[in-house]
PDB file of N, CA and C in Angstrom:
ATOM      1  N   MET A  12     319.345 122.571 -96.620  1.00  0.00           N
ATOM      2  CA  MET A  12     319.599 123.468 -95.483  1.00  0.00           C
ATOM      3  C   MET A  12     319.193 124.871 -95.896  1.00  0.00           C
ATOM      4  N   ASN A  13     318.555 125.559 -94.993  1.00  0.00           N
ATOM      5  CA  ASN A  13     318.101 126.901 -95.358  1.00  0.00           C
ATOM      6  C   ASN A  13     319.233 127.921 -95.290  1.00  0.00           C
ATOM      7  N   GLN A  14     319.065 128.978 -96.031  1.00  0.00           N
ATOM      8  CA  GLN A  14     320.096 130.011 -96.194  1.00  0.00           C
ATOM      9  C   GLN A  14     320.530 130.659 -94.880  1.00  0.00           C
ATOM     10  N   PRO A  15     319.610 131.054 -93.981  1.00  0.00           N
ATOM     11  CA  PRO A  15     320.075 131.696 -92.742  1.00  0.00           C
ATOM     12  C   PRO A  15     321.026 130.821 -91.924  1.00  0.00           C
ATOM     13  N   VAL A  16     320.782 129.526 -91.888  1.00  0.00           N
ATOM     14  CA  VAL A  16     321.683 128.637 -91.151  1.00  0.00           C
ATOM     15  C   VAL A  16     323.066 128.658 -91.784  1.00  0.00           C
ATOM     16  N   LEU A  17     323.126 128.614 -93.100  1.00  0.00           N
ATOM     17  CA  LEU A  17     324.425 128.684 -93.789  1.00  0.00           C
ATOM     18  C   LEU A  17     325.136 129.990 -93.459  1.00  0.00           C
ATOM     19  N   LEU A  18     324.388 131.074 -93.405  1.00  0.00           N
ATOM     20  CA  LEU A  18     324.997 132.376 -93.119  1.00  0.00           C
ATOM     21  C   LEU A  18     325.512 132.451 -91.684  1.00  0.00           C
ATOM     22  N   TRP A  19     324.780 131.878 -90.738  1.00  0.00           N
ATOM     23  CA  TRP A  19     325.268 131.866 -89.350  1.00  0.00           C
ATOM     24  C   TRP A  19     326.523 131.014 -89.223  1.00  0.00           C
ATOM     25  N   ILE A  20     326.577 129.898 -89.930  1.00  0.00           N
ATOM     26  CA  ILE A  20     327.789 129.074 -89.907  1.00  0.00           C
ATOM     27  C   ILE A  20     328.941 129.851 -90.534  1.00  0.00           C
ATOM     28  N   TRP A  21     328.694 130.500 -91.672  1.00  0.00           N
ATOM     29  CA  TRP A  21     329.711 131.340 -92.321  1.00  0.00           C
ATOM     30  C   TRP A  21     330.258 132.371 -91.336  1.00  0.00           C
ATOM     31  N   LEU A  22     329.350 133.076 -90.642  1.00  0.00           N
ATOM     32  CA  LEU A  22     329.781 134.119 -89.719  1.00  0.00           C
ATOM     33  C   LEU A  22     330.588 133.539 -88.557  1.00  0.00           C
ATOM     34  N   SER A  23     330.184 132.404 -88.047  1.00  0.00           N
ATOM     35  CA  SER A  23     330.927 131.801 -86.942  1.00  0.00           C
ATOM     36  C   SER A  23     332.312 131.343 -87.392  1.00  0.00           C
ATOM     37  N   LEU A  24     332.422 130.877 -88.624  1.00  0.00           N
ATOM     38  CA  LEU A  24     333.736 130.486 -89.152  1.00  0.00           C
ATOM     39  C   LEU A  24     334.632 131.703 -89.357  1.00  0.00           C
ATOM     40  N   VAL A  25     334.061 132.786 -89.823  1.00  0.00           N
ATOM     41  CA  VAL A  25     334.821 134.014 -90.047  1.00  0.00           C
ATOM     42  C   VAL A  25     335.348 134.583 -88.736  1.00  0.00           C
ATOM     43  N   CYS A  26     334.498 134.598 -87.727  1.00  0.00           N
ATOM     44  CA  CYS A  26     334.830 135.298 -86.476  1.00  0.00           C
ATOM     45  C   CYS A  26     335.466 134.408 -85.420  1.00  0.00           C
ATOM     46  N   GLY A  27     335.230 133.128 -85.470  1.00  0.00           N
ATOM     47  CA  GLY A  27     335.770 132.229 -84.457  1.00  0.00           C
ATOM     48  C   GLY A  27     334.787 132.024 -83.313  1.00  0.00           C
ATOM     49  N   PRO A  28     334.999 130.957 -82.553  1.00  0.00           N
ATOM     50  CA  PRO A  28     334.025 130.563 -81.539  1.00  0.00           C
ATOM     51  C   PRO A  28     333.920 131.473 -80.322  1.00  0.00           C
ATOM     52  N   ASP A  29     334.953 132.200 -80.003  1.00  0.00           N
ATOM     53  CA  ASP A  29     334.917 133.009 -78.779  1.00  0.00           C
ATOM     54  C   ASP A  29     334.788 134.509 -79.055  1.00  0.00           C
ATOM     55  N   SER A  30     334.359 134.858 -80.253  1.00  0.00           N
ATOM     56  CA  SER A  30     334.287 136.254 -80.665  1.00  0.00           C
ATOM     57  C   SER A  30     332.941 136.879 -80.313  1.00  0.00           C
ATOM     58  N   ASP A  31     332.982 138.146 -79.927  1.00  0.00           N
ATOM     59  CA  ASP A  31     331.747 138.892 -79.710  1.00  0.00           C
ATOM     60  C   ASP A  31     331.311 139.640 -80.981  1.00  0.00           C
ATOM     61  N   VAL A  32     332.084 139.507 -82.046  1.00  0.00           N
ATOM     62  CA  VAL A  32     331.801 140.223 -83.290  1.00  0.00           C
ATOM     63  C   VAL A  32     330.442 139.860 -83.883  1.00  0.00           C
ATOM     64  N   PRO A  33     330.042 138.580 -83.923  1.00  0.00           N
ATOM     65  CA  PRO A  33     328.719 138.291 -84.506  1.00  0.00           C
ATOM     66  C   PRO A  33     327.573 139.025 -83.804  1.00  0.00           C
ATOM     67  N   VAL A  34     327.601 139.068 -82.486  1.00  0.00           N
ATOM     68  CA  VAL A  34     326.542 139.745 -81.749  1.00  0.00           C
ATOM     69  C   VAL A  34     326.605 141.251 -81.989  1.00  0.00           C
ATOM     70  N   ARG A  35     327.812 141.798 -82.025  1.00  0.00           N
ATOM     71  CA  ARG A  35     327.959 143.238 -82.294  1.00  0.00           C
ATOM     72  C   ARG A  35     327.477 143.577 -83.703  1.00  0.00           C
ATOM     73  N   LEU A  36     327.816 142.716 -84.668  1.00  0.00           N
ATOM     74  CA  LEU A  36     327.349 142.940 -86.039  1.00  0.00           C
ATOM     75  C   LEU A  36     325.830 142.869 -86.112  1.00  0.00           C
ATOM     76  N   LEU A  37     325.246 141.887 -85.437  1.00  0.00           N
ATOM     77  CA  LEU A  37     323.798 141.762 -85.449  1.00  0.00           C
ATOM     78  C   LEU A  37     323.143 143.000 -84.835  1.00  0.00           C
ATOM     79  N   GLY A  38     323.723 143.521 -83.772  1.00  0.00           N
ATOM     80  CA  GLY A  38     323.184 144.740 -83.163  1.00  0.00           C
ATOM     81  C   GLY A  38     323.259 145.938 -84.097  1.00  0.00           C
ATOM     82  N   ALA A  39     324.322 146.001 -84.887  1.00  0.00           N
ATOM     83  CA  ALA A  39     324.516 147.143 -85.783  1.00  0.00           C
ATOM     84  C   ALA A  39     323.767 146.998 -87.101  1.00  0.00           C
ATOM     85  N   MET A  40     323.649 145.760 -87.599  1.00  0.00           N
ATOM     86  CA  MET A  40     323.094 145.551 -88.936  1.00  0.00           C
ATOM     87  C   MET A  40     321.728 144.876 -88.922  1.00  0.00           C
ATOM     88  N   HIS A  41     321.305 144.368 -87.792  1.00  0.00           N
ATOM     89  CA  HIS A  41     319.939 143.887 -87.536  1.00  0.00           C
ATOM     90  C   HIS A  41     319.526 142.565 -88.162  1.00  0.00           C
ATOM     91  N   SER A  42     320.300 142.002 -89.074  1.00  0.00           N
ATOM     92  CA  SER A  42     319.937 140.685 -89.612  1.00  0.00           C
ATOM     93  C   SER A  42     321.179 140.007 -90.178  1.00  0.00           C
ATOM     94  N   ILE A  43     321.126 138.685 -90.191  1.00  0.00           N
ATOM     95  CA  ILE A  43     322.241 137.921 -90.755  1.00  0.00           C
ATOM     96  C   ILE A  43     322.349 138.185 -92.259  1.00  0.00           C
ATOM     97  N   ASP A  44     321.232 138.403 -92.916  1.00  0.00           N
ATOM     98  CA  ASP A  44     321.269 138.713 -94.361  1.00  0.00           C
ATOM     99  C   ASP A  44     322.017 140.019 -94.614  1.00  0.00           C
ATOM    100  N   ALA A  45     321.734 141.044 -93.812  1.00  0.00           N
ATOM    101  CA  ALA A  45     322.406 142.336 -93.971  1.00  0.00           C
ATOM    102  C   ALA A  45     323.899 142.204 -93.694  1.00  0.00           C
ATOM    103  N   ILE A  46     324.247 141.398 -92.712  1.00  0.00           N
ATOM    104  CA  ILE A  46     325.672 141.182 -92.400  1.00  0.00           C
ATOM    105  C   ILE A  46     326.361 140.538 -93.591  1.00  0.00           C
ATOM    106  N   PHE A  47     325.726 139.512 -94.154  1.00  0.00           N
ATOM    107  CA  PHE A  47     326.323 138.789 -95.284  1.00  0.00           C
ATOM    108  C   PHE A  47     326.405 139.657 -96.537  1.00  0.00           C
ATOM    109  N   GLU A  48     325.394 140.453 -96.789  1.00  0.00           N
ATOM    110  CA  GLU A  48     325.336 141.245 -98.014  1.00  0.00           C
ATOM    111  C   GLU A  48     326.162 142.527 -97.954  1.00  0.00           C
ATOM    112  N   ALA A  49     326.638 142.893 -96.786  1.00  0.00           N
ATOM    113  CA  ALA A  49     327.390 144.136 -96.635  1.00  0.00           C
ATOM    114  C   ALA A  49     328.696 144.102 -97.426  1.00  0.00           C
ATOM    115  N   ALA A  50     329.145 145.276 -97.790  1.00  0.00           N
ATOM    116  CA  ALA A  50     330.411 145.447 -98.510  1.00  0.00           C
ATOM    117  C   ALA A  50     331.488 145.904 -97.531  1.00  0.00           C
ATOM    118  N   ARG A  51     332.717 145.881 -97.993  1.00  0.00           N
ATOM    119  CA  ARG A  51     333.861 146.292 -97.170  1.00  0.00           C
ATOM    120  C   ARG A  51     333.612 147.658 -96.512  1.00  0.00           C
ATOM    121  N   GLU A  52     333.091 148.599 -97.277  1.00  0.00           N
ATOM    122  CA  GLU A  52     332.855 149.948 -96.741  1.00  0.00           C
ATOM    123  C   GLU A  52     331.833 149.922 -95.596  1.00  0.00           C
ATOM    124  N   ASP A  53     330.835 149.071 -95.726  1.00  0.00           N
ATOM    125  CA  ASP A  53     329.820 148.953 -94.677  1.00  0.00           C
ATOM    126  C   ASP A  53     330.444 148.449 -93.378  1.00  0.00           C
ATOM    127  N   TYR A  54     331.271 147.420 -93.499  1.00  0.00           N
ATOM    128  CA  TYR A  54     331.942 146.885 -92.313  1.00  0.00           C
ATOM    129  C   TYR A  54     332.883 147.930 -91.706  1.00  0.00           C
ATOM    130  N   ALA A  55     333.650 148.589 -92.550  1.00  0.00           N
ATOM    131  CA  ALA A  55     334.619 149.579 -92.061  1.00  0.00           C
ATOM    132  C   ALA A  55     333.927 150.740 -91.362  1.00  0.00           C
ATOM    133  N   SER A  56     332.748 151.119 -91.838  1.00  0.00           N
ATOM    134  CA  SER A  56     332.048 152.262 -91.256  1.00  0.00           C
ATOM    135  C   SER A  56     331.552 151.993 -89.832  1.00  0.00           C
ATOM    136  N   LEU A  57     331.503 150.731 -89.434  1.00  0.00           N
ATOM    137  CA  LEU A  57     331.037 150.397 -88.086  1.00  0.00           C
ATOM    138  C   LEU A  57     332.037 150.825 -87.015  1.00  0.00           C
ATOM    139  N   GLY A  58     333.317 150.826 -87.368  1.00  0.00           N
ATOM    140  CA  GLY A  58     334.334 151.336 -86.461  1.00  0.00           C
ATOM    141  C   GLY A  58     334.840 150.382 -85.394  1.00  0.00           C
ATOM    142  N   PHE A  59     334.336 149.161 -85.335  1.00  0.00           N
ATOM    143  CA  PHE A  59     334.815 148.251 -84.291  1.00  0.00           C
ATOM    144  C   PHE A  59     335.451 146.975 -84.831  1.00  0.00           C
ATOM    145  N   LEU A  60     335.583 146.876 -86.140  1.00  0.00           N
ATOM    146  CA  LEU A  60     336.152 145.667 -86.734  1.00  0.00           C
ATOM    147  C   LEU A  60     337.601 145.877 -87.141  1.00  0.00           C
ATOM    148  N   LYS A  61     338.432 144.883 -86.849  1.00  0.00           N
ATOM    149  CA  LYS A  61     339.813 144.897 -87.319  1.00  0.00           C
ATOM    150  C   LYS A  61     339.811 144.661 -88.826  1.00  0.00           C
ATOM    151  N   ASP A  62     340.842 145.151 -89.490  1.00  0.00           N
ATOM    152  CA  ASP A  62     340.931 144.992 -90.939  1.00  0.00           C
ATOM    153  C   ASP A  62     340.953 143.513 -91.330  1.00  0.00           C
ATOM    154  N   SER A  63     341.595 142.680 -90.525  1.00  0.00           N
ATOM    155  CA  SER A  63     341.650 141.248 -90.839  1.00  0.00           C
ATOM    156  C   SER A  63     340.245 140.625 -90.799  1.00  0.00           C
ATOM    157  N   VAL A  64     339.405 141.076 -89.883  1.00  0.00           N
ATOM    158  CA  VAL A  64     338.033 140.566 -89.800  1.00  0.00           C
ATOM    159  C   VAL A  64     337.220 141.087 -90.987  1.00  0.00           C
ATOM    160  N   ILE A  65     337.425 142.339 -91.338  1.00  0.00           N
ATOM    161  CA  ILE A  65     336.728 142.905 -92.501  1.00  0.00           C
ATOM    162  C   ILE A  65     337.085 142.122 -93.755  1.00  0.00           C
ATOM    163  N   THR A  66     338.345 141.823 -93.931  1.00  0.00           N
ATOM    164  CA  THR A  66     338.781 141.041 -95.091  1.00  0.00           C
ATOM    165  C   THR A  66     338.121 139.670 -95.091  1.00  0.00           C
ATOM    166  N   ALA A  67     338.080 139.026 -93.927  1.00  0.00           N
ATOM    167  CA  ALA A  67     337.444 137.707 -93.828  1.00  0.00           C
ATOM    168  C   ALA A  67     335.948 137.791 -94.122  1.00  0.00           C
ATOM    169  N   LEU A  68     335.290 138.839 -93.650  1.00  0.00           N
ATOM    170  CA  LEU A  68     333.857 139.018 -93.906  1.00  0.00           C
ATOM    171  C   LEU A  68     333.567 139.232 -95.395  1.00  0.00           C
ATOM    172  N   CYS A  69     334.532 139.731 -96.125  1.00  0.00           N
ATOM    173  CA  CYS A  69     334.349 139.975 -97.559  1.00  0.00           C
ATOM    174  C   CYS A  69     334.435 138.699 -98.392  1.00  0.00           C
ATOM    175  N   ASP A  70     334.898 137.602 -97.781  1.00  0.00           N
ATOM    176  CA  ASP A  70     334.905 136.310 -98.464  1.00  0.00           C
ATOM    177  C   ASP A  70     333.524 135.694 -98.270  1.00  0.00           C
ATOM    178  N   LYS A  71     332.719 135.726 -99.278  1.00  0.00           N
ATOM    179  CA  LYS A  71     331.319 135.312 -99.180  1.00  0.00           C
ATOM    180  C   LYS A  71     331.079 133.853 -99.584  1.00  0.00           C
ATOM    181  N   SER A  72     332.137 133.080 -99.675  1.00  0.00           N
ATOM    182  CA  SER A  72     331.981 131.676-100.060  1.00  0.00           C
ATOM    183  C   SER A  72     331.200 130.910 -98.992  1.00  0.00           C
ATOM    184  N   LEU A  73     330.228 130.150 -99.429  1.00  0.00           N
ATOM    185  CA  LEU A  73     329.443 129.312 -98.527  1.00  0.00           C
ATOM    186  C   LEU A  73     329.778 127.831 -98.688  1.00  0.00           C
ATOM    187  N   ASP A  74     330.896 127.535 -99.359  1.00  0.00           N
ATOM    188  CA  ASP A  74     331.285 126.141 -99.577  1.00  0.00           C
ATOM    189  C   ASP A  74     331.521 125.400 -98.263  1.00  0.00           C
ATOM    190  N   ARG A  75     332.278 125.983 -97.373  1.00  0.00           N
ATOM    191  CA  ARG A  75     332.581 125.323 -96.097  1.00  0.00           C
ATOM    192  C   ARG A  75     331.316 125.180 -95.230  1.00  0.00           C
ATOM    193  N   PRO A  76     330.488 126.225 -95.094  1.00  0.00           N
ATOM    194  CA  PRO A  76     329.232 126.030 -94.360  1.00  0.00           C
ATOM    195  C   PRO A  76     328.346 124.934 -94.965  1.00  0.00           C
ATOM    196  N   ARG A  77     328.311 124.828 -96.286  1.00  0.00           N
ATOM    197  CA  ARG A  77     327.520 123.766 -96.921  1.00  0.00           C
ATOM    198  C   ARG A  77     328.063 122.389 -96.546  1.00  0.00           C
ATOM    199  N   ARG A  78     329.386 122.241 -96.555  1.00  0.00           N
ATOM    200  CA  ARG A  78     329.991 120.959 -96.173  1.00  0.00           C
ATOM    201  C   ARG A  78     329.659 120.622 -94.721  1.00  0.00           C
ATOM    202  N   ILE A  79     329.714 121.623 -93.860  1.00  0.00           N
ATOM    203  CA  ILE A  79     329.388 121.399 -92.443  1.00  0.00           C
ATOM    204  C   ILE A  79     327.943 120.938 -92.298  1.00  0.00           C
ATOM    205  N   THR A  80     327.015 121.585 -93.004  1.00  0.00           N
ATOM    206  CA  THR A  80     325.609 121.181 -92.890  1.00  0.00           C
ATOM    207  C   THR A  80     325.384 119.782 -93.459  1.00  0.00           C
ATOM    208  N   GLU A  81     326.118 119.428 -94.506  1.00  0.00           N
ATOM    209  CA  GLU A  81     325.997 118.083 -95.073  1.00  0.00           C
ATOM    210  C   GLU A  81     326.458 117.034 -94.075  1.00  0.00           C
ATOM    211  N   VAL A  82     327.591 117.268 -93.436  1.00  0.00           N
ATOM    212  CA  VAL A  82     328.102 116.329 -92.435  1.00  0.00           C
ATOM    213  C   VAL A  82     327.129 116.225 -91.266  1.00  0.00           C
ATOM    214  N   CYS A  83     326.617 117.351 -90.821  1.00  0.00           N
ATOM    215  CA  CYS A  83     325.645 117.334 -89.723  1.00  0.00           C
ATOM    216  C   CYS A  83     324.404 116.542 -90.108  1.00  0.00           C
ATOM    217  N   ALA A  84     323.927 116.723 -91.323  1.00  0.00           N
ATOM    218  CA  ALA A  84     322.741 115.989 -91.779  1.00  0.00           C
ATOM    219  C   ALA A  84     323.020 114.490 -91.819  1.00  0.00           C
ATOM    220  N   GLN A  85     324.202 114.104 -92.311  1.00  0.00           N
ATOM    221  CA  GLN A  85     324.570 112.690 -92.373  1.00  0.00           C
ATOM    222  C   GLN A  85     324.624 112.063 -90.987  1.00  0.00           C
ATOM    223  N   LYS A  86     325.026 112.852 -89.996  1.00  0.00           N
ATOM    224  CA  LYS A  86     325.176 112.346 -88.631  1.00  0.00           C
ATOM    225  C   LYS A  86     323.953 112.644 -87.765  1.00  0.00           C
ATOM    226  N   ASN A  87     322.903 113.151 -88.424  1.00  0.00           N
ATOM    227  CA  ASN A  87     321.658 113.480 -87.727  1.00  0.00           C
ATOM    228  C   ASN A  87     321.882 114.479 -86.582  1.00  0.00           C
ATOM    229  N   ILE A  88     322.693 115.503 -86.868  1.00  0.00           N
ATOM    230  CA  ILE A  88     322.992 116.563 -85.906  1.00  0.00           C
ATOM    231  C   ILE A  88     322.241 117.811 -86.343  1.00  0.00           C
ATOM    232  N   GLY A  89     321.449 118.361 -85.453  1.00  0.00           N
ATOM    233  CA  GLY A  89     320.703 119.575 -85.748  1.00  0.00           C
ATOM    234  C   GLY A  89     321.567 120.807 -85.541  1.00  0.00           C
ATOM    235  N   ILE A  90     321.214 121.880 -86.204  1.00  0.00           N
ATOM    236  CA  ILE A  90     321.909 123.156 -86.072  1.00  0.00           C
ATOM    237  C   ILE A  90     320.891 124.197 -85.637  1.00  0.00           C
ATOM    238  N   LEU A  91     321.196 124.868 -84.533  1.00  0.00           N
ATOM    239  CA  LEU A  91     320.301 125.877 -83.988  1.00  0.00           C
ATOM    240  C   LEU A  91     321.014 127.227 -84.041  1.00  0.00           C
ATOM    241  N   PRO A  92     320.669 128.078 -85.009  1.00  0.00           N
ATOM    242  CA  PRO A  92     321.360 129.361 -85.136  1.00  0.00           C
ATOM    243  C   PRO A  92     320.960 130.349 -84.043  1.00  0.00           C
ATOM    244  N   TYR A  93     321.804 131.324 -83.855  1.00  0.00           N
ATOM    245  CA  TYR A  93     321.648 132.327 -82.805  1.00  0.00           C
ATOM    246  C   TYR A  93     320.311 133.055 -82.854  1.00  0.00           C
ATOM    247  N   ASP A  94     319.789 133.285 -84.033  1.00  0.00           N
ATOM    248  CA  ASP A  94     318.548 134.056 -84.143  1.00  0.00           C
ATOM    249  C   ASP A  94     317.282 133.200 -84.086  1.00  0.00           C
ATOM    250  N   SER A  95     317.438 131.906 -83.821  1.00  0.00           N
ATOM    251  CA  SER A  95     316.280 131.027 -83.711  1.00  0.00           C
ATOM    252  C   SER A  95     315.499 131.333 -82.433  1.00  0.00           C
ATOM    253  N   MET A  96     314.173 131.244 -82.521  1.00  0.00           N
ATOM    254  CA  MET A  96     313.340 131.434 -81.330  1.00  0.00           C
ATOM    255  C   MET A  96     313.602 130.331 -80.303  1.00  0.00           C
ATOM    256  N   LEU A  97     314.144 129.212 -80.746  1.00  0.00           N
ATOM    257  CA  LEU A  97     314.430 128.093 -79.853  1.00  0.00           C
ATOM    258  C   LEU A  97     315.792 128.216 -79.163  1.00  0.00           C
ATOM    259  N   TYR A  98     316.605 129.168 -79.613  1.00  0.00           N
ATOM    260  CA  TYR A  98     317.935 129.353 -79.014  1.00  0.00           C
ATOM    261  C   TYR A  98     317.749 129.832 -77.576  1.00  0.00           C
ATOM    262  N   PRO A  99     318.375 129.177 -76.611  1.00  0.00           N
ATOM    263  CA  PRO A  99     318.167 129.534 -75.200  1.00  0.00           C
ATOM    264  C   PRO A  99     318.619 130.965 -74.874  1.00  0.00           C
ATOM    265  N   GLU A 100     317.744 131.709 -74.243  1.00  0.00           N
ATOM    266  CA  GLU A 100     318.037 133.106 -73.896  1.00  0.00           C
ATOM    267  C   GLU A 100     319.268 133.210 -72.996  1.00  0.00           C
ATOM    268  N   ARG A 101     319.406 132.310 -72.049  1.00  0.00           N
ATOM    269  CA  ARG A 101     320.559 132.348 -71.159  1.00  0.00           C
ATOM    270  C   ARG A 101     321.862 132.141 -71.930  1.00  0.00           C
ATOM    271  N   LEU A 102     321.818 131.336 -72.962  1.00  0.00           N
ATOM    272  CA  LEU A 102     323.002 131.088 -73.777  1.00  0.00           C
ATOM    273  C   LEU A 102     323.372 132.334 -74.597  1.00  0.00           C
ATOM    274  N   ARG A 103     322.384 133.098 -75.011  1.00  0.00           N
ATOM    275  CA  ARG A 103     322.644 134.340 -75.750  1.00  0.00           C
ATOM    276  C   ARG A 103     323.474 135.322 -74.934  1.00  0.00           C
ATOM    277  N   ARG A 104     323.317 135.301 -73.639  1.00  0.00           N
ATOM    278  CA  ARG A 104     323.981 136.274 -72.768  1.00  0.00           C
ATOM    279  C   ARG A 104     325.398 135.875 -72.382  1.00  0.00           C
ATOM    280  N   ILE A 105     325.828 134.713 -72.790  1.00  0.00           N
ATOM    281  CA  ILE A 105     327.192 134.280 -72.443  1.00  0.00           C
ATOM    282  C   ILE A 105     328.196 135.011 -73.290  1.00  0.00           C
TER     283      ILE A 105
END
């Protein structure tokens, strides 16, 4: 599994399924790599994150995303991350 997919899964686990934080972070930091590599101070400087979310973002473990991708691969389930060109534009706006 490629790294960006793992990072998108990590971010979705950190923020939860109904959160607008991933999109806001992407708008502020411009890439999933920058979001993942950011430090506590970087997140805090954005001004829109709760401390609990900042703390969760500082946990950079990819163990759970790796397990998810392994299960998906075993079940022949594809993963389409938010930044994929194939991701439906209408779905991005929800």
